[in-house]
């Protein structure tokens, strides 16, 4: 299981320090990985705070070029140098607000892999697409167009746009349907290992239910990850779920 905290453009230096203090005596489980995605500016600071902890570090985005004239962007190689292991790509906020399309996301994923980072590619339909009955075809084409050729292992986050920050969620069958579709599409592309995370309004009170759904390999958490107690409660729900399975 993989529990990702997408802090987006939130938390200042003092708040990050207080957050990590709360993790001091927490026992992380070998089978459930926790990963935090702070904003670029705090990657180095967070890295220094979690040195002795079983927490991984990730970035919320990267560029596809190694270096060059790309004002305001960041190279996957710089992220790697600063201890990042994962990078979120194609979050719907990037797709909507910065017009990042499938082709751009694929190029970023390709270069993230070359730099030694694991991409977490976000896919998910709008409410209009869901209501028109086209969610399956839409996700299929996102997967088809975003997955780079050089990938053996990949993470995909299924985040229905209408569920992000709204408190509204697909039902269990709808989540299962899309997650198994994503896994089937990845098999067609000869990918060895694919993990599919669910994201959108994940909270402590629904986390156990979400993680009991077949083909859910973890969660990508936005709002609830800003509160360390909520984040840990979701983490504990993942550990409980593993104990149920084994
Ligand atoms: P949310 O956000 O948990 O606040 O719905 C999820 C995300 O945007 O990754």
PDB file of C-alpha atoms and ligand atoms in Angstrom:
ATOM      1  CA  UNK A   1       0.000   0.000   0.000  1.00  0.00           C
ATOM      2  CA  UNK A   2       1.105   3.541  -0.753  1.00  0.00           C
ATOM      3  CA  UNK A   3      -0.220   6.576   1.107  1.00  0.00           C
ATOM      4  CA  UNK A   4       0.598   9.873  -0.570  1.00  0.00           C
ATOM      5  CA  UNK A   5       0.200  13.313   0.995  1.00  0.00           C
ATOM      6  CA  UNK A   6      -0.219  15.945  -1.734  1.00  0.00           C
ATOM      7  CA  UNK A   7       0.220  19.176   0.222  1.00  0.00           C
ATOM      8  CA  UNK A   8      -0.337  21.297  -2.930  1.00  0.00           C
ATOM      9  CA  UNK A   9       0.531  25.002  -2.276  1.00  0.00           C
ATOM     10  CA  UNK A  10       0.028  24.726   1.510  1.00  0.00           C
ATOM     11  CA  UNK A  11       1.967  24.672   4.789  1.00  0.00           C
ATOM     12  CA  UNK A  12       4.797  27.041   5.705  1.00  0.00           C
ATOM     13  CA  UNK A  13       8.174  26.180   7.229  1.00  0.00           C
ATOM     14  CA  UNK A  14       6.943  26.333  10.837  1.00  0.00           C
ATOM     15  CA  UNK A  15       3.870  24.229  10.068  1.00  0.00           C
ATOM     16  CA  UNK A  16       6.029  21.624   8.323  1.00  0.00           C
ATOM     17  CA  UNK A  17       8.332  21.446  11.321  1.00  0.00           C
ATOM     18  CA  UNK A  18       5.348  20.977  13.686  1.00  0.00           C
ATOM     19  CA  UNK A  19       3.860  18.331  11.390  1.00  0.00           C
ATOM     20  CA  UNK A  20       7.037  16.263  11.450  1.00  0.00           C
ATOM     21  CA  UNK A  21       7.352  16.575  15.245  1.00  0.00           C
ATOM     22  CA  UNK A  22       4.023  14.713  15.441  1.00  0.00           C
ATOM     23  CA  UNK A  23       5.520  11.785  13.553  1.00  0.00           C
ATOM     24  CA  UNK A  24       8.342  11.409  16.096  1.00  0.00           C
ATOM     25  CA  UNK A  25       7.194   8.208  17.804  1.00  0.00           C
ATOM     26  CA  UNK A  26       4.930   6.853  15.099  1.00  0.00           C
ATOM     27  CA  UNK A  27       5.676   3.281  14.011  1.00  0.00           C
ATOM     28  CA  UNK A  28       5.585   3.076  10.225  1.00  0.00           C
ATOM     29  CA  UNK A  29       4.877  -0.338   8.744  1.00  0.00           C
ATOM     30  CA  UNK A  30       7.264  -1.890   6.178  1.00  0.00           C
ATOM     31  CA  UNK A  31       4.362  -2.810   3.912  1.00  0.00           C
ATOM     32  CA  UNK A  32       2.716   0.620   3.811  1.00  0.00           C
ATOM     33  CA  UNK A  33       4.808   3.397   2.331  1.00  0.00           C
ATOM     34  CA  UNK A  34       4.121   6.992   3.314  1.00  0.00           C
ATOM     35  CA  UNK A  35       5.248   9.674   0.890  1.00  0.00           C
ATOM     36  CA  UNK A  36       4.925  13.450   1.221  1.00  0.00           C
ATOM     37  CA  UNK A  37       4.746  15.856  -1.720  1.00  0.00           C
ATOM     38  CA  UNK A  38       5.511  19.392  -0.466  1.00  0.00           C
ATOM     39  CA  UNK A  39       5.845  22.432  -2.725  1.00  0.00           C
ATOM     40  CA  UNK A  40       9.224  22.660  -4.512  1.00  0.00           C
ATOM     41  CA  UNK A  41      10.664  25.251  -2.144  1.00  0.00           C
ATOM     42  CA  UNK A  42      10.308  22.969   0.914  1.00  0.00           C
ATOM     43  CA  UNK A  43      11.608  19.731  -0.603  1.00  0.00           C
ATOM     44  CA  UNK A  44      15.104  20.238   0.782  1.00  0.00           C
ATOM     45  CA  UNK A  45      13.855  21.340   4.195  1.00  0.00           C
ATOM     46  CA  UNK A  46      11.453  18.413   4.518  1.00  0.00           C
ATOM     47  CA  UNK A  47      14.181  16.045   3.378  1.00  0.00           C
ATOM     48  CA  UNK A  48      16.380  17.193   6.297  1.00  0.00           C
ATOM     49  CA  UNK A  49      13.525  16.617   8.767  1.00  0.00           C
ATOM     50  CA  UNK A  50      12.695  13.077   7.657  1.00  0.00           C
ATOM     51  CA  UNK A  51      16.231  11.726   7.345  1.00  0.00           C
ATOM     52  CA  UNK A  52      15.748   9.215  10.168  1.00  0.00           C
ATOM     53  CA  UNK A  53      12.122   8.384   9.325  1.00  0.00           C
ATOM     54  CA  UNK A  54      10.468   5.827   7.059  1.00  0.00           C
ATOM     55  CA  UNK A  55       8.871   8.480   4.897  1.00  0.00           C
ATOM     56  CA  UNK A  56       9.569   9.030   1.227  1.00  0.00           C
ATOM     57  CA  UNK A  57       9.747  12.329  -0.567  1.00  0.00           C
ATOM     58  CA  UNK A  58       8.075  13.340  -3.802  1.00  0.00           C
ATOM     59  CA  UNK A  59       7.481  16.338  -6.011  1.00  0.00           C
ATOM     60  CA  UNK A  60       4.153  17.673  -7.288  1.00  0.00           C
ATOM     61  CA  UNK A  61       5.424  18.074 -10.850  1.00  0.00           C
ATOM     62  CA  UNK A  62       8.527  18.279 -13.059  1.00  0.00           C
ATOM     63  CA  UNK A  63       9.533  19.403 -16.549  1.00  0.00           C
ATOM     64  CA  UNK A  64      10.499  17.018 -19.325  1.00  0.00           C
ATOM     65  CA  UNK A  65      13.819  18.661 -20.174  1.00  0.00           C
ATOM     66  CA  UNK A  66      16.999  18.071 -18.208  1.00  0.00           C
ATOM     67  CA  UNK A  67      17.898  21.775 -18.225  1.00  0.00           C
ATOM     68  CA  UNK A  68      17.440  24.840 -20.398  1.00  0.00           C
ATOM     69  CA  UNK A  69      15.445  28.019 -20.870  1.00  0.00           C
ATOM     70  CA  UNK A  70      12.272  27.044 -18.992  1.00  0.00           C
ATOM     71  CA  UNK A  71      11.633  29.865 -16.532  1.00  0.00           C
ATOM     72  CA  UNK A  72       9.817  28.691 -13.431  1.00  0.00           C
ATOM     73  CA  UNK A  73      10.149  24.968 -14.196  1.00  0.00           C
ATOM     74  CA  UNK A  74      12.126  22.249 -12.482  1.00  0.00           C
ATOM     75  CA  UNK A  75      14.178  19.398 -13.892  1.00  0.00           C
ATOM     76  CA  UNK A  76      13.571  15.828 -12.732  1.00  0.00           C
ATOM     77  CA  UNK A  77      17.347  15.534 -12.214  1.00  0.00           C
ATOM     78  CA  UNK A  78      17.290  18.407  -9.691  1.00  0.00           C
ATOM     79  CA  UNK A  79      14.477  16.674  -7.822  1.00  0.00           C
ATOM     80  CA  UNK A  80      16.444  13.451  -7.728  1.00  0.00           C
ATOM     81  CA  UNK A  81      19.497  15.315  -6.363  1.00  0.00           C
ATOM     82  CA  UNK A  82      17.370  16.611  -3.510  1.00  0.00           C
ATOM     83  CA  UNK A  83      16.118  13.193  -2.449  1.00  0.00           C
ATOM     84  CA  UNK A  84      12.826  12.854  -4.317  1.00  0.00           C
ATOM     85  CA  UNK A  85      11.827   9.327  -5.277  1.00  0.00           C
ATOM     86  CA  UNK A  86       8.384  10.033  -6.769  1.00  0.00           C
ATOM     87  CA  UNK A  87       6.799  12.729  -8.913  1.00  0.00           C
ATOM     88  CA  UNK A  88       3.093  13.442  -9.439  1.00  0.00           C
ATOM     89  CA  UNK A  89       2.365  14.191 -13.097  1.00  0.00           C
ATOM     90  CA  UNK A  90      -0.788  15.368 -14.816  1.00  0.00           C
ATOM     91  CA  UNK A  91      -2.752  16.300 -11.718  1.00  0.00           C
ATOM     92  CA  UNK A  92      -6.125  17.653 -12.897  1.00  0.00           C
ATOM     93  CA  UNK A  93      -5.239  21.064 -11.418  1.00  0.00           C
ATOM     94  CA  UNK A  94      -2.213  21.163 -13.763  1.00  0.00           C
ATOM     95  CA  UNK A  95      -4.264  19.887 -16.692  1.00  0.00           C
ATOM     96  CA  UNK A  96      -6.983  22.501 -16.120  1.00  0.00           C
ATOM     97  CA  UNK A  97      -5.007  25.549 -15.001  1.00  0.00           C
ATOM     98  CA  UNK A  98      -1.830  25.086 -17.055  1.00  0.00           C
ATOM     99  CA  UNK A  99      -3.225  23.217 -20.061  1.00  0.00           C
ATOM    100  CA  UNK A 100      -0.943  20.229 -19.523  1.00  0.00           C
ATOM    101  CA  UNK A 101      -2.078  17.610 -22.010  1.00  0.00           C
ATOM    102  CA  UNK A 102      -1.479  13.867 -22.332  1.00  0.00           C
ATOM    103  CA  UNK A 103       1.441  14.358 -24.702  1.00  0.00           C
ATOM    104  CA  UNK A 104       3.201  16.772 -22.324  1.00  0.00           C
ATOM    105  CA  UNK A 105       2.581  14.428 -19.382  1.00  0.00           C
ATOM    106  CA  UNK A 106       3.994  11.482 -21.309  1.00  0.00           C
ATOM    107  CA  UNK A 107       7.188  13.413 -22.083  1.00  0.00           C
ATOM    108  CA  UNK A 108       7.531  14.383 -18.400  1.00  0.00           C
ATOM    109  CA  UNK A 109       7.001  10.767 -17.322  1.00  0.00           C
ATOM    110  CA  UNK A 110       9.624   9.590 -19.798  1.00  0.00           C
ATOM    111  CA  UNK A 111      12.197  11.981 -18.496  1.00  0.00           C
ATOM    112  CA  UNK A 112      11.274  11.401 -14.832  1.00  0.00           C
ATOM    113  CA  UNK A 113      12.007   7.697 -15.365  1.00  0.00           C
ATOM    114  CA  UNK A 114      15.336   8.518 -17.036  1.00  0.00           C
ATOM    115  CA  UNK A 115      16.203  10.626 -13.988  1.00  0.00           C
ATOM    116  CA  UNK A 116      15.401   7.732 -11.630  1.00  0.00           C
ATOM    117  CA  UNK A 117      12.061   9.003 -10.348  1.00  0.00           C
ATOM    118  CA  UNK A 118       8.841   6.988 -10.173  1.00  0.00           C
ATOM    119  CA  UNK A 119       6.013   8.887 -11.898  1.00  0.00           C
ATOM    120  CA  UNK A 120       2.533   8.886 -10.395  1.00  0.00           C
ATOM    121  CA  UNK A 121       0.391   9.779 -13.403  1.00  0.00           C
ATOM    122  CA  UNK A 122      -3.019  11.212 -12.547  1.00  0.00           C
ATOM    123  CA  UNK A 123      -6.066  10.426 -14.653  1.00  0.00           C
ATOM    124  CA  UNK A 124      -9.737  11.136 -14.061  1.00  0.00           C
ATOM    125  CA  UNK A 125     -12.873  12.329 -15.760  1.00  0.00           C
ATOM    126  CA  UNK A 126     -14.970  15.478 -15.308  1.00  0.00           C
ATOM    127  CA  UNK A 127     -18.551  15.258 -14.079  1.00  0.00           C
ATOM    128  CA  UNK A 128     -19.823  15.946 -17.621  1.00  0.00           C
ATOM    129  CA  UNK A 129     -17.878  12.976 -18.979  1.00  0.00           C
ATOM    130  CA  UNK A 130     -19.070  10.740 -16.118  1.00  0.00           C
ATOM    131  CA  UNK A 131     -22.702  11.759 -16.663  1.00  0.00           C
ATOM    132  CA  UNK A 132     -22.502  11.195 -20.399  1.00  0.00           C
ATOM    133  CA  UNK A 133     -21.384   7.588 -19.806  1.00  0.00           C
ATOM    134  CA  UNK A 134     -17.980   8.120 -21.415  1.00  0.00           C
ATOM    135  CA  UNK A 135     -15.732   7.775 -18.354  1.00  0.00           C
ATOM    136  CA  UNK A 136     -14.300   4.402 -19.396  1.00  0.00           C
ATOM    137  CA  UNK A 137     -13.273   5.524 -22.880  1.00  0.00           C
ATOM    138  CA  UNK A 138     -11.903   8.784 -21.537  1.00  0.00           C
ATOM    139  CA  UNK A 139      -9.674   7.071 -18.956  1.00  0.00           C
ATOM    140  CA  UNK A 140      -8.579   4.499 -21.536  1.00  0.00           C
ATOM    141  CA  UNK A 141      -7.325   7.227 -23.838  1.00  0.00           C
ATOM    142  CA  UNK A 142      -5.633   9.089 -20.982  1.00  0.00           C
ATOM    143  CA  UNK A 143      -3.734   5.903 -20.097  1.00  0.00           C
ATOM    144  CA  UNK A 144      -2.940   5.160 -23.700  1.00  0.00           C
ATOM    145  CA  UNK A 145      -1.611   8.648 -24.384  1.00  0.00           C
ATOM    146  CA  UNK A 146       0.210   9.291 -21.081  1.00  0.00           C
ATOM    147  CA  UNK A 147       2.173   6.092 -20.506  1.00  0.00           C
ATOM    148  CA  UNK A 148       5.749   6.458 -21.759  1.00  0.00           C
ATOM    149  CA  UNK A 149       7.447   3.671 -23.725  1.00  0.00           C
ATOM    150  CA  UNK A 150      10.376   3.354 -21.317  1.00  0.00           C
ATOM    151  CA  UNK A 151       8.338   2.321 -18.290  1.00  0.00           C
ATOM    152  CA  UNK A 152       8.443  -1.077 -16.607  1.00  0.00           C
ATOM    153  CA  UNK A 153       6.851  -0.021 -13.328  1.00  0.00           C
ATOM    154  CA  UNK A 154       4.365   2.786 -12.918  1.00  0.00           C
ATOM    155  CA  UNK A 155       1.944   4.349 -10.479  1.00  0.00           C
ATOM    156  CA  UNK A 156      -1.383   5.724 -11.684  1.00  0.00           C
ATOM    157  CA  UNK A 157      -3.711   7.790  -9.503  1.00  0.00           C
ATOM    158  CA  UNK A 158      -7.383   7.639 -10.415  1.00  0.00           C
ATOM    159  CA  UNK A 159      -8.761  11.006  -9.332  1.00  0.00           C
ATOM    160  CA  UNK A 160     -12.239  11.810 -10.667  1.00  0.00           C
ATOM    161  CA  UNK A 161     -12.180  15.606 -11.043  1.00  0.00           C
ATOM    162  CA  UNK A 162     -15.620  15.940  -9.479  1.00  0.00           C
ATOM    163  CA  UNK A 163     -14.402  14.221  -6.329  1.00  0.00           C
ATOM    164  CA  UNK A 164     -11.348  16.393  -5.644  1.00  0.00           C
ATOM    165  CA  UNK A 165     -11.990  18.612  -2.631  1.00  0.00           C
ATOM    166  CA  UNK A 166     -15.777  18.137  -2.856  1.00  0.00           C
ATOM    167  CA  UNK A 167     -16.563  15.371  -0.358  1.00  0.00           C
ATOM    168  CA  UNK A 168     -18.390  13.540  -3.180  1.00  0.00           C
ATOM    169  CA  UNK A 169     -17.069  10.140  -4.205  1.00  0.00           C
ATOM    170  CA  UNK A 170     -17.702   7.386  -6.725  1.00  0.00           C
ATOM    171  CA  UNK A 171     -19.186   4.238  -5.188  1.00  0.00           C
ATOM    172  CA  UNK A 172     -17.075   1.118  -4.593  1.00  0.00           C
ATOM    173  CA  UNK A 173     -18.102  -0.532  -7.861  1.00  0.00           C
ATOM    174  CA  UNK A 174     -17.258   2.561  -9.879  1.00  0.00           C
ATOM    175  CA  UNK A 175     -13.800   2.768  -8.274  1.00  0.00           C
ATOM    176  CA  UNK A 176     -13.170  -0.944  -8.813  1.00  0.00           C
ATOM    177  CA  UNK A 177     -14.283  -0.721 -12.435  1.00  0.00           C
ATOM    178  CA  UNK A 178     -11.833   2.073 -13.288  1.00  0.00           C
ATOM    179  CA  UNK A 179      -8.941   0.603 -11.293  1.00  0.00           C
ATOM    180  CA  UNK A 180      -9.215  -2.767 -13.015  1.00  0.00           C
ATOM    181  CA  UNK A 181      -9.557  -1.036 -16.387  1.00  0.00           C
ATOM    182  CA  UNK A 182      -6.304   0.856 -15.686  1.00  0.00           C
ATOM    183  CA  UNK A 183      -4.519  -2.375 -14.743  1.00  0.00           C
ATOM    184  CA  UNK A 184      -5.769  -4.139 -17.882  1.00  0.00           C
ATOM    185  CA  UNK A 185      -4.612  -1.272 -20.081  1.00  0.00           C
ATOM    186  CA  UNK A 186      -1.160  -1.376 -18.472  1.00  0.00           C
ATOM    187  CA  UNK A 187      -0.875  -5.132 -19.105  1.00  0.00           C
ATOM    188  CA  UNK A 188      -1.491  -4.454 -22.817  1.00  0.00           C
ATOM    189  CA  UNK A 189       1.511  -2.113 -22.719  1.00  0.00           C
ATOM    190  CA  UNK A 190       3.771  -4.782 -21.202  1.00  0.00           C
ATOM    191  CA  UNK A 191       4.223  -2.999 -17.913  1.00  0.00           C
ATOM    192  CA  UNK A 192       5.550  -5.329 -15.205  1.00  0.00           C
ATOM    193  CA  UNK A 193       4.174  -3.629 -12.103  1.00  0.00           C
ATOM    194  CA  UNK A 194       1.383  -1.134 -11.882  1.00  0.00           C
ATOM    195  CA  UNK A 195       0.003   0.337  -8.691  1.00  0.00           C
ATOM    196  CA  UNK A 196      -3.270   2.248  -8.810  1.00  0.00           C
ATOM    197  CA  UNK A 197      -4.030   4.823  -6.128  1.00  0.00           C
ATOM    198  CA  UNK A 198      -7.422   6.370  -5.524  1.00  0.00           C
ATOM    199  CA  UNK A 199      -7.614  10.131  -4.933  1.00  0.00           C
ATOM    200  CA  UNK A 200     -10.540  12.465  -4.292  1.00  0.00           C
ATOM    201  CA  UNK A 201     -12.040  13.325  -0.886  1.00  0.00           C
ATOM    202  CA  UNK A 202     -10.147  10.592   0.975  1.00  0.00           C
ATOM    203  CA  UNK A 203     -10.683  11.171   4.707  1.00  0.00           C
ATOM    204  CA  UNK A 204     -10.098   9.152   7.898  1.00  0.00           C
ATOM    205  CA  UNK A 205     -13.753   8.056   7.961  1.00  0.00           C
ATOM    206  CA  UNK A 206     -13.832   6.613   4.432  1.00  0.00           C
ATOM    207  CA  UNK A 207     -10.212   5.417   4.110  1.00  0.00           C
ATOM    208  CA  UNK A 208     -10.765   1.869   5.361  1.00  0.00           C
ATOM    209  CA  UNK A 209     -13.663   1.349   2.967  1.00  0.00           C
ATOM    210  CA  UNK A 210     -11.698   2.716   0.004  1.00  0.00           C
ATOM    211  CA  UNK A 211      -8.684   0.561   0.734  1.00  0.00           C
ATOM    212  CA  UNK A 212     -10.826  -2.572   0.979  1.00  0.00           C
ATOM    213  CA  UNK A 213     -11.850  -2.213  -2.692  1.00  0.00           C
ATOM    214  CA  UNK A 214     -10.160  -4.645  -5.084  1.00  0.00           C
ATOM    215  CA  UNK A 215      -7.312  -3.146  -7.109  1.00  0.00           C
ATOM    216  CA  UNK A 216      -6.888  -0.130  -4.818  1.00  0.00           C
ATOM    217  CA  UNK A 217      -3.191  -0.049  -3.920  1.00  0.00           C
ATOM    218  CA  UNK A 218      -3.277   3.105  -1.846  1.00  0.00           C
ATOM    219  CA  UNK A 219      -4.527   6.676  -1.788  1.00  0.00           C
ATOM    220  CA  UNK A 220      -3.472  10.126  -2.946  1.00  0.00           C
ATOM    221  CA  UNK A 221      -4.698  12.568  -0.314  1.00  0.00           C
ATOM    222  CA  UNK A 222      -5.047  16.316  -0.697  1.00  0.00           C
ATOM    223  CA  UNK A 223      -6.979  18.252   1.973  1.00  0.00           C
ATOM    224  CA  UNK A 224      -6.866  15.591   4.702  1.00  0.00           C
ATOM    225  CA  UNK A 225      -3.095  15.237   4.380  1.00  0.00           C
ATOM    226  CA  UNK A 226      -2.589  18.777   5.705  1.00  0.00           C
ATOM    227  CA  UNK A 227      -3.641  17.633   9.156  1.00  0.00           C
ATOM    228  CA  UNK A 228      -1.059  15.209  10.515  1.00  0.00           C
ATOM    229  CA  UNK A 229      -3.608  13.355  12.681  1.00  0.00           C
ATOM    230  CA  UNK A 230      -5.895  12.779   9.692  1.00  0.00           C
ATOM    231  CA  UNK A 231      -2.956  11.693   7.566  1.00  0.00           C
ATOM    232  CA  UNK A 232      -1.864   9.165  10.193  1.00  0.00           C
ATOM    233  CA  UNK A 233      -5.443   7.919  10.645  1.00  0.00           C
ATOM    234  CA  UNK A 234      -5.591   7.187   6.902  1.00  0.00           C
ATOM    235  CA  UNK A 235      -2.189   5.492   7.126  1.00  0.00           C
ATOM    236  CA  UNK A 236      -3.430   3.304  10.007  1.00  0.00           C
ATOM    237  CA  UNK A 237      -6.514   2.391   7.938  1.00  0.00           C
ATOM    238  CA  UNK A 238      -4.161   1.077   5.227  1.00  0.00           C
ATOM    239  CA  UNK A 239      -2.231  -1.018   7.754  1.00  0.00           C
ATOM    240  CA  UNK A 240      -5.513  -2.453   9.104  1.00  0.00           C
ATOM    241  CA  UNK A 241      -6.624  -3.343   5.603  1.00  0.00           C
ATOM    242  CA  UNK A 242      -3.389  -5.243   4.962  1.00  0.00           C
ATOM    243  CA  UNK A 243      -3.915  -7.163   8.162  1.00  0.00           C
ATOM    244  CA  UNK A 244      -7.416  -8.109   6.978  1.00  0.00           C
ATOM    245  CA  UNK A 245      -6.070  -9.411   3.648  1.00  0.00           C
ATOM    246  CA  UNK A 246      -3.171 -11.438   5.108  1.00  0.00           C
TER     247      UNK A 246
HETATM  248  P1  LIG B   1      -8.575  15.954  -1.947  1.00  0.00           P
HETATM  249  O1  LIG B   1      -7.516  16.139  -3.131  1.00  0.00           O
HETATM  250  O2  LIG B   1      -8.123  14.798  -1.096  1.00  0.00           O
HETATM  251  O3  LIG B   1      -8.536  17.266  -1.205  1.00  0.00           O
HETATM  252  O4  LIG B   1      -9.903  15.685  -2.574  1.00  0.00           O
HETATM  253  C1  LIG B   1      -6.920  15.049  -3.770  1.00  0.00           C
HETATM  254  C2  LIG B   1      -5.917  15.507  -4.797  1.00  0.00           C
HETATM  255  O5  LIG B   1      -6.142  16.562  -5.422  1.00  0.00           O
HETATM  256  O6  LIG B   1      -4.882  14.866  -5.015  1.00  0.00           O
END
